Each structure stands twice: as C-alpha cells, then as structure tokens.
Amino acid sequence: TLDDDARGAMGNKNCVPELFGGKTDTASDANDRPRAPKVAETIASPSKQAMRPSTDPEPSSSAPAAAAQQTRKPSTPGALKRMEKREQRRAVTASLPESWRLLEERQRAVIRRVAECERAAGYVGTNRAKKTAWGNARYQGLGGKNYLKGGKRGKAWQNGVENGGEGAEDDDGGAMVERGNDAVNDEGVGVGVGWYAGKTDEEIVADTVSWLAQEMRAMMIYRDYREIYERAVTILEKWRRSFPKSVWIRVVKSGRIAKELNECAPVIKHALDRVDKMPVPADPDERATVIDLCSGFGYLGMFLSEMLDPRKVKMIALVDKQWPMFNAAPKSHQINWDHVYGIDGWDPEWPIKLQTRKDDIKQAGQLRQIEKHVFGKHRGPFIILAVHLCGTLSVKAVEMFNLHENASDLVLKPCCLPGWNHTYTHDTWELGGHCIPVKDVCAKGKWKGNRWIGPPRSHLRHKFATWCDNLHKGIDVAESEKRTEQIIIQEEGGHQNTFMFAERERYSVAPGAPSGVYAPKS
C-alpha cells in the first residue's frame, strides 16, 4: 500500500491534472501510457541546497542559460515555500508504486470513452449541475470522483488493484472502459441529459416521446394532472412528426422539457379553466392575449398554443430579455427562435400565434415599450403568467397586473429571494398599497453557475414564506379574487412550491390610460 506521504499527496489535484481539467500529464507519451518512473530521490529545499557546497562541475560556456536557471533562487519567502512544495510533490509522485499508475491509466481510458460520448451527444456548456452529473457517470465503479483523496472507496480500489483483485486483470483498462460505457449509456447522467448520450440524431428523434412520457410518469403532473399529461404526450408526438429534425432535437435535447412541463402544469390548468369560462367574443379583436413573462425557450407558450381555444385567445407573447432583436439573426448567447418562426422554408403552424419580445421587465424604458406595443395596442383581456421569476422580477409581475385594468388574470410562482444588495438602497417597497420591508425578504447569498453560495437554503424557508406573503398582499384585488396554494413541485428538498392566482371578476377589454412606470416620460 501507499505510504502516508504518497496517500496525502494524491489528494492534491496537481498530481493528476488530467482528471481535474488541467493540462495533459507530461509524464505520459502520445498513446497516453505512463513512462517508466524515475528513481525516487530525496530533494532538499532550495534554501538547504544553497547552504550545501556544490559538487557539480562548473557549467560550460555553451550553456550559460541553463546554469543561470539552476542557480537562480526565489526572491521572496512565499515563492521559496511554493518551490519547496512543488519539489516535494514531484518527489512523492516519482515514488508511487506501479499499481497506482496502472489505475491512473485505466482512469484515463474511461475519461476518453466518456469524452467520446459527450461529443457524440453534442454536450457542450458550463452548467455546473450537468458537469456534476457527467462526473458521477465518469467515475461509476471507480471508487467515486474523490478516490484520489484517500476515501474508503478509494482505499478499497487501491487494495484491490495491488492485490490483483477487481480492476487488475486487464492491462489495457478494458474492464474500466466497459463500466464507463455502462455508466454513460445505461444509467445515464442525470434526468434530461444521459438518455441521449452516445445516440445518433435519428435515435434521438425516434426515442424521445416514449422517453419523455416515461420520465413524466414519476412526476407530479402524472399523479395530479393526468389529463394535461395525456394531452402533452399527444402534442409531443405531433411535434416530432411535423418539426424538422434540427428543430426537434433543439426542442428536446436540452433535457428541460419534462421538468418545465411538470412545473407549469398548475399554470396550464388555471389558464385552461379561465379561458373555458370566457365567452367567444363577437369581435375577434377582443379575444384574450396571454403574456408569458421570462418565457425562456417558450415551452409554456408552445403547449398553451396547442391546448387553448383559438376562438377565445388570439396571441401568446413570449417576453424574455434573451430573445434576439426583431428581424435580427439569433446570436450564440441568445435563444434560437426557429421553433417559433420556422427555418429553411418550414413554417410552424401554431394554432394560436406566438410572438417573441426582447424586453427586460426591470427596465422602465422597456416597460413603456410593452405598454405601447402590447397593452395599448390589443383589445381584450390579458392573462399574465409569471413562472419561476427570480428576485424582484416577481414584484414587476405583480406591478404589471396592478397597473392594468385589462389584465384579467395573474399566475405567479416566485423563485429565489431578492439579493441583499437591495437593502443598501431601499428600506421598503411599495406594492399595491402594501409596504414590503426589504430586510425581511432579502437573502445574503446568490446563485452562481447553478450553485448556491450563501447560508444553507433550508435556513431561508421562513424568509421565502415571508416573501410570498408580502407578494400576495401586494396584489391589488379583493381577497376573494386572489389565493395562494402550495403545490409540491420540488419534491427533493426544495421549498419554492408557492403558486399565487389572481382573477379579476370585472376587467376592461379596451386599453386604458398608462399609469405608474408605464406612463410616458414627460
């Protein structure tokens, strides 16, 4: 077994940089096979070397640069310590037994195989959750990703390799590669990602609907909203037949469609019930308009276009700041809208018109544009849907509903809390005649790359309930016209399961005079 120094050093990612996203191991040849290790030497620190008398011959005149490099010493104590640590790591790495280098070689074989599957699946990106899922699949059966750090599973694998047990029978790492293949192709790498790993585009197109239907059977939508589930599966089959392959793969390959549909099921149910109660207007221009705030890719609007009655709804506006500008080609960081407007002669036949709007609802100028081109332009009631709104975006959604008498409905599902930076500029927020104390609803933390940085999220449960209660009080309608429901969407420890529904019994069908932040600048 490894000695204590070697085992402790393997916890440092610099020993095996390839496994931790660093450069290729310089001690490996072109075929990724480790070279024969040098004989371990006890390397003294630079300070001790400087104190010893030199026994090396004088450097020749033909190599002055090499001599200067050899005699140069660090200029600061910190640089001296870093050099000592580097030399110690090199010494320990050189003294590792052959069995451990064999395990490293097999690990590289698995990583190469998974990288091939990633390329075949078209997986690129920086999403931390996806990277974690891929990492878990890479190290299935290898003692876990932290096996280099001397954990129990890592020690078990080390002993097995050294004693000729599991993992020691194939010099070429074949058993490891097969386990890596199984981890990627069979087990998958997380919901919405691993099902297409290693598949061709044709296989993705053929298998998608059945896979999505199976995934949703384990979700809330199947248990509590069975009718919406069945209609959604039928719609997915229709899209698969009618969408071009490139568009269909873009719709489903992100892996979010099942999760989005599950979260939006209560919203879809409310919209269906509300529209069913509306009469068919004599004037088609007085049909309802649905506004999907922070729509993202537009899954909610896409399903509503297929489910709502076109005789009662004329348009669904997808509002998000990540859409491209109108009549401009989408850029790499923007949402591609081929599924909305078509591509290469293919025109999607949406039963209810979908329209994208590039607007940031935090910006007063862009809110005035929404007033001019949406609320002030179209007759009929407006149904405002605000799902998964982060921070102060929820305040903007409630404010939009309050300031428009032709807004008949609001459905709001808040997400994360406002950031603590708001406490430096505001003591309270005024919303619908209600005063929200800022410090009571702001959190000292933030999301960064799908990772929460701050206090434990369980500690924010009470503050999130306070936030939702204040938003509910800020909706400016009678108590009988609004309600809050707890619908368990996040079943794995999350607490953001609050939905707010507001329905005006009396609403206007004609545009009103803009007020508040929506009023033109004087």
PDB file of N, CA, C and O in Angstrom, residues 260 263-264 266-268 270-271 290-296 300-301 304 316-320 361 382-401 409-416 464 467-468 471 475 496 498-502:
ATOM      1  N   GLU A 260     -39.911  21.375 -17.206  1.00  0.00           N
ATOM      2  CA  GLU A 260     -40.688  22.592 -17.426  1.00  0.00           C
ATOM      3  C   GLU A 260     -42.182  22.286 -17.466  1.00  0.00           C
ATOM      4  O   GLU A 260     -42.994  23.017 -16.895  1.00  0.00           O
ATOM      5  N   GLU A 263     -43.470  21.650 -13.933  1.00  0.00           N
ATOM      6  CA  GLU A 263     -43.612  22.867 -13.135  1.00  0.00           C
ATOM      7  C   GLU A 263     -44.768  23.741 -13.618  1.00  0.00           C
ATOM      8  O   GLU A 263     -45.389  24.446 -12.824  1.00  0.00           O
ATOM      9  N   CYS A 264     -45.050  23.684 -14.918  1.00  0.00           N
ATOM     10  CA  CYS A 264     -46.084  24.549 -15.487  1.00  0.00           C
ATOM     11  C   CYS A 264     -47.466  23.916 -15.470  1.00  0.00           C
ATOM     12  O   CYS A 264     -48.435  24.579 -15.885  1.00  0.00           O
ATOM     13  N   PRO A 266     -49.731  23.287 -13.072  1.00  0.00           N
ATOM     14  CA  PRO A 266     -50.773  24.072 -12.401  1.00  0.00           C
ATOM     15  C   PRO A 266     -51.127  25.344 -13.157  1.00  0.00           C
ATOM     16  O   PRO A 266     -52.284  25.783 -13.147  1.00  0.00           O
ATOM     17  N   VAL A 267     -50.152  25.962 -13.824  1.00  0.00           N
ATOM     18  CA  VAL A 267     -50.403  27.180 -14.588  1.00  0.00           C
ATOM     19  C   VAL A 267     -51.249  26.867 -15.810  1.00  0.00           C
ATOM     20  O   VAL A 267     -52.192  27.601 -16.156  1.00  0.00           O
ATOM     21  N   ILE A 268     -50.925  25.773 -16.491  1.00  0.00           N
ATOM     22  CA  ILE A 268     -51.717  25.368 -17.660  1.00  0.00           C
ATOM     23  C   ILE A 268     -53.148  25.061 -17.244  1.00  0.00           C
ATOM     24  O   ILE A 268     -54.109  25.447 -17.930  1.00  0.00           O
ATOM     25  N   HIS A 270     -54.853  26.329 -14.718  1.00  0.00           N
ATOM     26  CA  HIS A 270     -55.565  27.575 -14.442  1.00  0.00           C
ATOM     27  C   HIS A 270     -55.927  28.290 -15.746  1.00  0.00           C
ATOM     28  O   HIS A 270     -57.052  28.797 -15.894  1.00  0.00           O
ATOM     29  N   ALA A 271     -55.004  28.349 -16.699  1.00  0.00           N
ATOM     30  CA  ALA A 271     -55.285  29.028 -17.965  1.00  0.00           C
ATOM     31  C   ALA A 271     -56.413  28.333 -18.722  1.00  0.00           C
ATOM     32  O   ALA A 271     -57.295  28.996 -19.295  1.00  0.00           O
ATOM     33  N   VAL A 290     -52.290  36.214 -24.031  1.00  0.00           N
ATOM     34  CA  VAL A 290     -51.507  35.608 -22.946  1.00  0.00           C
ATOM     35  C   VAL A 290     -50.106  36.187 -22.986  1.00  0.00           C
ATOM     36  O   VAL A 290     -49.468  36.240 -24.053  1.00  0.00           O
ATOM     37  N   ILE A 291     -49.611  36.638 -21.832  1.00  0.00           N
ATOM     38  CA  ILE A 291     -48.244  37.165 -21.718  1.00  0.00           C
ATOM     39  C   ILE A 291     -47.452  36.219 -20.820  1.00  0.00           C
ATOM     40  O   ILE A 291     -47.762  36.057 -19.637  1.00  0.00           O
ATOM     41  N   ASP A 292     -46.431  35.596 -21.382  1.00  0.00           N
ATOM     42  CA  ASP A 292     -45.555  34.678 -20.645  1.00  0.00           C
ATOM     43  C   ASP A 292     -44.282  35.433 -20.291  1.00  0.00           C
ATOM     44  O   ASP A 292     -43.391  35.604 -21.131  1.00  0.00           O
ATOM     45  N   LEU A 293     -44.198  35.912 -19.043  1.00  0.00           N
ATOM     46  CA  LEU A 293     -43.036  36.688 -18.608  1.00  0.00           C
ATOM     47  C   LEU A 293     -41.843  35.775 -18.344  1.00  0.00           C
ATOM     48  O   LEU A 293     -41.993  34.683 -17.775  1.00  0.00           O
ATOM     49  N   CYS A 294     -40.676  36.245 -18.730  1.00  0.00           N
ATOM     50  CA  CYS A 294     -39.441  35.464 -18.562  1.00  0.00           C
ATOM     51  C   CYS A 294     -39.653  34.062 -19.127  1.00  0.00           C
ATOM     52  O   CYS A 294     -39.439  33.048 -18.452  1.00  0.00           O
ATOM     53  N   SER A 295     -40.040  34.018 -20.379  1.00  0.00           N
ATOM     54  CA  SER A 295     -40.500  32.778 -21.006  1.00  0.00           C
ATOM     55  C   SER A 295     -39.391  31.771 -21.238  1.00  0.00           C
ATOM     56  O   SER A 295     -39.654  30.574 -21.345  1.00  0.00           O
ATOM     57  N   GLY A 296     -38.144  32.243 -21.349  1.00  0.00           N
ATOM     58  CA  GLY A 296     -37.086  31.317 -21.713  1.00  0.00           C
ATOM     59  C   GLY A 296     -37.321  30.793 -23.121  1.00  0.00           C
ATOM     60  O   GLY A 296     -37.674  31.534 -24.042  1.00  0.00           O
ATOM     61  N   LEU A 300     -43.910  26.847 -22.133  1.00  0.00           N
ATOM     62  CA  LEU A 300     -45.264  27.093 -21.629  1.00  0.00           C
ATOM     63  C   LEU A 300     -46.148  27.656 -22.736  1.00  0.00           C
ATOM     64  O   LEU A 300     -47.276  27.179 -22.951  1.00  0.00           O
ATOM     65  N   GLY A 301     -45.676  28.663 -23.446  1.00  0.00           N
ATOM     66  CA  GLY A 301     -46.462  29.230 -24.530  1.00  0.00           C
ATOM     67  C   GLY A 301     -46.720  28.238 -25.650  1.00  0.00           C
ATOM     68  O   GLY A 301     -47.810  28.241 -26.260  1.00  0.00           O
ATOM     69  N   LEU A 304     -49.505  25.925 -24.493  1.00  0.00           N
ATOM     70  CA  LEU A 304     -50.771  26.648 -24.426  1.00  0.00           C
ATOM     71  C   LEU A 304     -51.317  26.931 -25.823  1.00  0.00           C
ATOM     72  O   LEU A 304     -52.541  26.929 -26.029  1.00  0.00           O
ATOM     73  N   ILE A 316     -50.084  34.731 -28.036  1.00  0.00           N
ATOM     74  CA  ILE A 316     -49.295  34.455 -26.839  1.00  0.00           C
ATOM     75  C   ILE A 316     -47.963  35.168 -27.012  1.00  0.00           C
ATOM     76  O   ILE A 316     -47.204  34.870 -27.941  1.00  0.00           O
ATOM     77  N   ALA A 317     -47.686  36.126 -26.134  1.00  0.00           N
ATOM     78  CA  ALA A 317     -46.447  36.901 -26.204  1.00  0.00           C
ATOM     79  C   ALA A 317     -45.407  36.268 -25.283  1.00  0.00           C
ATOM     80  O   ALA A 317     -45.637  36.112 -24.078  1.00  0.00           O
ATOM     81  N   LEU A 318     -44.263  35.911 -25.845  1.00  0.00           N
ATOM     82  CA  LEU A 318     -43.155  35.318 -25.085  1.00  0.00           C
ATOM     83  C   LEU A 318     -42.161  36.432 -24.790  1.00  0.00           C
ATOM     84  O   LEU A 318     -41.432  36.884 -25.686  1.00  0.00           O
ATOM     85  N   VAL A 319     -42.122  36.878 -23.546  1.00  0.00           N
ATOM     86  CA  VAL A 319     -41.302  38.030 -23.152  1.00  0.00           C
ATOM     87  C   VAL A 319     -40.063  37.536 -22.408  1.00  0.00           C
ATOM     88  O   VAL A 319     -40.171  36.867 -21.378  1.00  0.00           O
ATOM     89  N   ASP A 320     -38.892  37.850 -22.944  1.00  0.00           N
ATOM     90  CA  ASP A 320     -37.641  37.464 -22.296  1.00  0.00           C
ATOM     91  C   ASP A 320     -36.529  38.326 -22.873  1.00  0.00           C
ATOM     92  O   ASP A 320     -36.506  38.609 -24.079  1.00  0.00           O
ATOM     93  N   ILE A 361     -38.003  43.343 -18.067  1.00  0.00           N
ATOM     94  CA  ILE A 361     -39.082  43.994 -17.318  1.00  0.00           C
ATOM     95  C   ILE A 361     -38.558  44.744 -16.092  1.00  0.00           C
ATOM     96  O   ILE A 361     -39.350  45.354 -15.370  1.00  0.00           O
ATOM     97  N   PHE A 382     -56.048  40.414 -20.773  1.00  0.00           N
ATOM     98  CA  PHE A 382     -54.676  39.899 -20.766  1.00  0.00           C
ATOM     99  C   PHE A 382     -54.520  38.926 -19.602  1.00  0.00           C
ATOM    100  O   PHE A 382     -54.915  39.227 -18.471  1.00  0.00           O
ATOM    101  N   ILE A 383     -53.936  37.774 -19.896  1.00  0.00           N
ATOM    102  CA  ILE A 383     -53.636  36.762 -18.874  1.00  0.00           C
ATOM    103  C   ILE A 383     -52.120  36.763 -18.686  1.00  0.00           C
ATOM    104  O   ILE A 383     -51.371  36.385 -19.603  1.00  0.00           O
ATOM    105  N   ILE A 384     -51.662  37.191 -17.514  1.00  0.00           N
ATOM    106  CA  ILE A 384     -50.226  37.318 -17.233  1.00  0.00           C
ATOM    107  C   ILE A 384     -49.754  36.074 -16.488  1.00  0.00           C
ATOM    108  O   ILE A 384     -50.258  35.767 -15.402  1.00  0.00           O
ATOM    109  N   LEU A 385     -48.813  35.377 -17.082  1.00  0.00           N
ATOM    110  CA  LEU A 385     -48.242  34.171 -16.482  1.00  0.00           C
ATOM    111  C   LEU A 385     -46.786  34.445 -16.131  1.00  0.00           C
ATOM    112  O   LEU A 385     -45.997  34.853 -17.000  1.00  0.00           O
ATOM    113  N   ALA A 386     -46.434  34.250 -14.875  1.00  0.00           N
ATOM    114  CA  ALA A 386     -45.085  34.563 -14.391  1.00  0.00           C
ATOM    115  C   ALA A 386     -44.587  33.372 -13.585  1.00  0.00           C
ATOM    116  O   ALA A 386     -44.798  33.287 -12.374  1.00  0.00           O
ATOM    117  N   VAL A 387     -43.927  32.441 -14.263  1.00  0.00           N
ATOM    118  CA  VAL A 387     -43.482  31.193 -13.639  1.00  0.00           C
ATOM    119  C   VAL A 387     -41.980  31.250 -13.423  1.00  0.00           C
ATOM    120  O   VAL A 387     -41.218  31.590 -14.328  1.00  0.00           O
ATOM    121  N   HIS A 388     -41.583  30.913 -12.207  1.00  0.00           N
ATOM    122  CA  HIS A 388     -40.157  30.805 -11.877  1.00  0.00           C
ATOM    123  C   HIS A 388     -39.455  32.149 -12.001  1.00  0.00           C
ATOM    124  O   HIS A 388     -38.353  32.244 -12.573  1.00  0.00           O
ATOM    125  N   LEU A 389     -40.047  33.185 -11.454  1.00  0.00           N
ATOM    126  CA  LEU A 389     -39.446  34.511 -11.502  1.00  0.00           C
ATOM    127  C   LEU A 389     -38.519  34.719 -10.307  1.00  0.00           C
ATOM    128  O   LEU A 389     -38.909  34.483  -9.160  1.00  0.00           O
ATOM    129  N   CYS A 390     -37.315  35.161 -10.577  1.00  0.00           N
ATOM    130  CA  CYS A 390     -36.302  35.317  -9.546  1.00  0.00           C
ATOM    131  C   CYS A 390     -36.323  36.736  -8.975  1.00  0.00           C
ATOM    132  O   CYS A 390     -36.504  37.717  -9.705  1.00  0.00           O
ATOM    133  N   GLY A 391     -36.109  36.838  -7.671  1.00  0.00           N
ATOM    134  CA  GLY A 391     -35.903  38.124  -7.013  1.00  0.00           C
ATOM    135  C   GLY A 391     -36.999  39.130  -7.283  1.00  0.00           C
ATOM    136  O   GLY A 391     -38.191  38.838  -7.214  1.00  0.00           O
ATOM    137  N   THR A 392     -36.599  40.347  -7.629  1.00  0.00           N
ATOM    138  CA  THR A 392     -37.541  41.448  -7.805  1.00  0.00           C
ATOM    139  C   THR A 392     -38.359  41.332  -9.080  1.00  0.00           C
ATOM    140  O   THR A 392     -39.257  42.145  -9.312  1.00  0.00           O
ATOM    141  N   LEU A 393     -38.089  40.341  -9.934  1.00  0.00           N
ATOM    142  CA  LEU A 393     -38.940  40.130 -11.102  1.00  0.00           C
ATOM    143  C   LEU A 393     -40.379  39.829 -10.674  1.00  0.00           C
ATOM    144  O   LEU A 393     -41.328  40.187 -11.372  1.00  0.00           O
ATOM    145  N   SER A 394     -40.545  39.176  -9.532  1.00  0.00           N
ATOM    146  CA  SER A 394     -41.896  38.897  -9.028  1.00  0.00           C
ATOM    147  C   SER A 394     -42.623  40.198  -8.705  1.00  0.00           C
ATOM    148  O   SER A 394     -43.832  40.326  -8.941  1.00  0.00           O
ATOM    149  N   VAL A 395     -41.902  41.184  -8.158  1.00  0.00           N
ATOM    150  CA  VAL A 395     -42.504  42.487  -7.878  1.00  0.00           C
ATOM    151  C   VAL A 395     -42.964  43.137  -9.174  1.00  0.00           C
ATOM    152  O   VAL A 395     -44.061  43.716  -9.258  1.00  0.00           O
ATOM    153  N   LYS A 396     -42.152  43.042 -10.232  1.00  0.00           N
ATOM    154  CA  LYS A 396     -42.509  43.627 -11.514  1.00  0.00           C
ATOM    155  C   LYS A 396     -43.741  42.964 -12.117  1.00  0.00           C
ATOM    156  O   LYS A 396     -44.565  43.620 -12.765  1.00  0.00           O
ATOM    157  N   ALA A 397     -43.889  41.647 -11.918  1.00  0.00           N
ATOM    158  CA  ALA A 397     -45.066  40.954 -12.443  1.00  0.00           C
ATOM    159  C   ALA A 397     -46.333  41.409 -11.727  1.00  0.00           C
ATOM    160  O   ALA A 397     -47.363  41.660 -12.366  1.00  0.00           O
ATOM    161  N   VAL A 398     -46.275  41.515 -10.395  1.00  0.00           N
ATOM    162  CA  VAL A 398     -47.439  41.983  -9.639  1.00  0.00           C
ATOM    163  C   VAL A 398     -47.762  43.425 -10.015  1.00  0.00           C
ATOM    164  O   VAL A 398     -48.934  43.805 -10.185  1.00  0.00           O
ATOM    165  N   GLU A 399     -46.746  44.242 -10.181  1.00  0.00           N
ATOM    166  CA  GLU A 399     -46.941  45.635 -10.556  1.00  0.00           C
ATOM    167  C   GLU A 399     -47.603  45.739 -11.934  1.00  0.00           C
ATOM    168  O   GLU A 399     -48.491  46.584 -12.154  1.00  0.00           O
ATOM    169  N   MET A 400     -47.205  44.878 -12.869  1.00  0.00           N
ATOM    170  CA  MET A 400     -47.813  44.872 -14.197  1.00  0.00           C
ATOM    171  C   MET A 400     -49.301  44.552 -14.109  1.00  0.00           C
ATOM    172  O   MET A 400     -50.133  45.176 -14.791  1.00  0.00           O
ATOM    173  N   PHE A 401     -49.657  43.591 -13.270  1.00  0.00           N
ATOM    174  CA  PHE A 401     -51.071  43.235 -13.107  1.00  0.00           C
ATOM    175  C   PHE A 401     -51.843  44.371 -12.446  1.00  0.00           C
ATOM    176  O   PHE A 401     -52.969  44.702 -12.862  1.00  0.00           O
ATOM    177  N   ASP A 409     -56.120  38.178 -15.333  1.00  0.00           N
ATOM    178  CA  ASP A 409     -55.562  37.102 -14.515  1.00  0.00           C
ATOM    179  C   ASP A 409     -54.071  37.300 -14.310  1.00  0.00           C
ATOM    180  O   ASP A 409     -53.365  37.854 -15.171  1.00  0.00           O
ATOM    181  N   LEU A 410     -53.608  36.808 -13.172  1.00  0.00           N
ATOM    182  CA  LEU A 410     -52.181  36.724 -12.870  1.00  0.00           C
ATOM    183  C   LEU A 410     -51.909  35.382 -12.206  1.00  0.00           C
ATOM    184  O   LEU A 410     -52.598  34.995 -11.259  1.00  0.00           O
ATOM    185  N   VAL A 411     -50.927  34.676 -12.729  1.00  0.00           N
ATOM    186  CA  VAL A 411     -50.426  33.457 -12.087  1.00  0.00           C
ATOM    187  C   VAL A 411     -48.945  33.683 -11.823  1.00  0.00           C
ATOM    188  O   VAL A 411     -48.173  33.914 -12.760  1.00  0.00           O
ATOM    189  N   LEU A 412     -48.560  33.620 -10.566  1.00  0.00           N
ATOM    190  CA  LEU A 412     -47.176  33.915 -10.170  1.00  0.00           C
ATOM    191  C   LEU A 412     -46.608  32.768  -9.353  1.00  0.00           C
ATOM    192  O   LEU A 412     -47.227  32.314  -8.394  1.00  0.00           O
ATOM    193  N   LYS A 413     -45.425  32.306  -9.774  1.00  0.00           N
ATOM    194  CA  LYS A 413     -44.663  31.332  -8.985  1.00  0.00           C
ATOM    195  C   LYS A 413     -43.289  31.933  -8.715  1.00  0.00           C
ATOM    196  O   LYS A 413     -42.407  31.909  -9.572  1.00  0.00           O
ATOM    197  N   PRO A 414     -43.089  32.514  -7.511  1.00  0.00           N
ATOM    198  CA  PRO A 414     -41.774  33.108  -7.214  1.00  0.00           C
ATOM    199  C   PRO A 414     -40.687  32.047  -7.150  1.00  0.00           C
ATOM    200  O   PRO A 414     -40.940  30.872  -6.868  1.00  0.00           O
ATOM    201  N   CYS A 415     -39.481  32.505  -7.389  1.00  0.00           N
ATOM    202  CA  CYS A 415     -38.328  31.612  -7.310  1.00  0.00           C
ATOM    203  C   CYS A 415     -37.440  32.062  -6.155  1.00  0.00           C
ATOM    204  O   CYS A 415     -37.877  32.119  -5.021  1.00  0.00           O
ATOM    205  N   CYS A 416     -36.213  32.447  -6.447  1.00  0.00           N
ATOM    206  CA  CYS A 416     -35.272  32.803  -5.381  1.00  0.00           C
ATOM    207  C   CYS A 416     -35.588  34.187  -4.806  1.00  0.00           C
ATOM    208  O   CYS A 416     -36.302  34.988  -5.403  1.00  0.00           O
ATOM    209  N   PHE A 464     -38.544  32.888   2.744  1.00  0.00           N
ATOM    210  CA  PHE A 464     -39.271  32.725   1.487  1.00  0.00           C
ATOM    211  C   PHE A 464     -40.779  32.783   1.725  1.00  0.00           C
ATOM    212  O   PHE A 464     -41.518  33.364   0.917  1.00  0.00           O
ATOM    213  N   TRP A 467     -41.637  36.352   2.049  1.00  0.00           N
ATOM    214  CA  TRP A 467     -41.601  36.972   0.732  1.00  0.00           C
ATOM    215  C   TRP A 467     -42.904  36.711  -0.030  1.00  0.00           C
ATOM    216  O   TRP A 467     -43.513  37.640  -0.590  1.00  0.00           O
ATOM    217  N   CYS A 468     -43.350  35.468  -0.041  1.00  0.00           N
ATOM    218  CA  CYS A 468     -44.588  35.121  -0.753  1.00  0.00           C
ATOM    219  C   CYS A 468     -45.794  35.793  -0.106  1.00  0.00           C
ATOM    220  O   CYS A 468     -46.717  36.244  -0.809  1.00  0.00           O
ATOM    221  N   LEU A 471     -45.857  39.385  -1.261  1.00  0.00           N
ATOM    222  CA  LEU A 471     -46.283  39.483  -2.655  1.00  0.00           C
ATOM    223  C   LEU A 471     -47.796  39.292  -2.774  1.00  0.00           C
ATOM    224  O   LEU A 471     -48.470  40.000  -3.544  1.00  0.00           O
ATOM    225  N   ILE A 475     -50.864  42.199  -4.258  1.00  0.00           N
ATOM    226  CA  ILE A 475     -51.758  42.069  -5.417  1.00  0.00           C
ATOM    227  C   ILE A 475     -53.012  42.875  -5.132  1.00  0.00           C
ATOM    228  O   ILE A 475     -53.759  42.579  -4.194  1.00  0.00           O
ATOM    229  N   GLN A 496     -39.611  26.015  -2.771  1.00  0.00           N
ATOM    230  CA  GLN A 496     -40.243  27.021  -3.629  1.00  0.00           C
ATOM    231  C   GLN A 496     -41.421  26.389  -4.370  1.00  0.00           C
ATOM    232  O   GLN A 496     -41.376  26.136  -5.568  1.00  0.00           O
ATOM    233  N   THR A 498     -44.756  27.624  -3.978  1.00  0.00           N
ATOM    234  CA  THR A 498     -45.877  28.534  -3.769  1.00  0.00           C
ATOM    235  C   THR A 498     -46.369  29.077  -5.108  1.00  0.00           C
ATOM    236  O   THR A 498     -45.575  29.596  -5.905  1.00  0.00           O
ATOM    237  N   PHE A 499     -47.656  28.949  -5.351  1.00  0.00           N
ATOM    238  CA  PHE A 499     -48.310  29.492  -6.544  1.00  0.00           C
ATOM    239  C   PHE A 499     -49.359  30.499  -6.086  1.00  0.00           C
ATOM    240  O   PHE A 499     -50.120  30.236  -5.151  1.00  0.00           O
ATOM    241  N   MET A 500     -49.415  31.647  -6.762  1.00  0.00           N
ATOM    242  CA  MET A 500     -50.413  32.683  -6.467  1.00  0.00           C
ATOM    243  C   MET A 500     -51.298  32.878  -7.684  1.00  0.00           C
ATOM    244  O   MET A 500     -50.797  33.013  -8.809  1.00  0.00           O
ATOM    245  N   PHE A 501     -52.599  32.897  -7.464  1.00  0.00           N
ATOM    246  CA  PHE A 501     -53.575  33.050  -8.527  1.00  0.00           C
ATOM    247  C   PHE A 501     -54.449  34.257  -8.212  1.00  0.00           C
ATOM    248  O   PHE A 501     -54.972  34.374  -7.099  1.00  0.00           O
ATOM    249  N   ALA A 502     -54.605  35.144  -9.179  1.00  0.00           N
ATOM    250  CA  ALA A 502     -55.469  36.314  -9.037  1.00  0.00           C
ATOM    251  C   ALA A 502     -56.384  36.390 -10.250  1.00  0.00           C
ATOM    252  O   ALA A 502     -55.919  36.276 -11.397  1.00  0.00           O
TER     253      ALA A 502
END
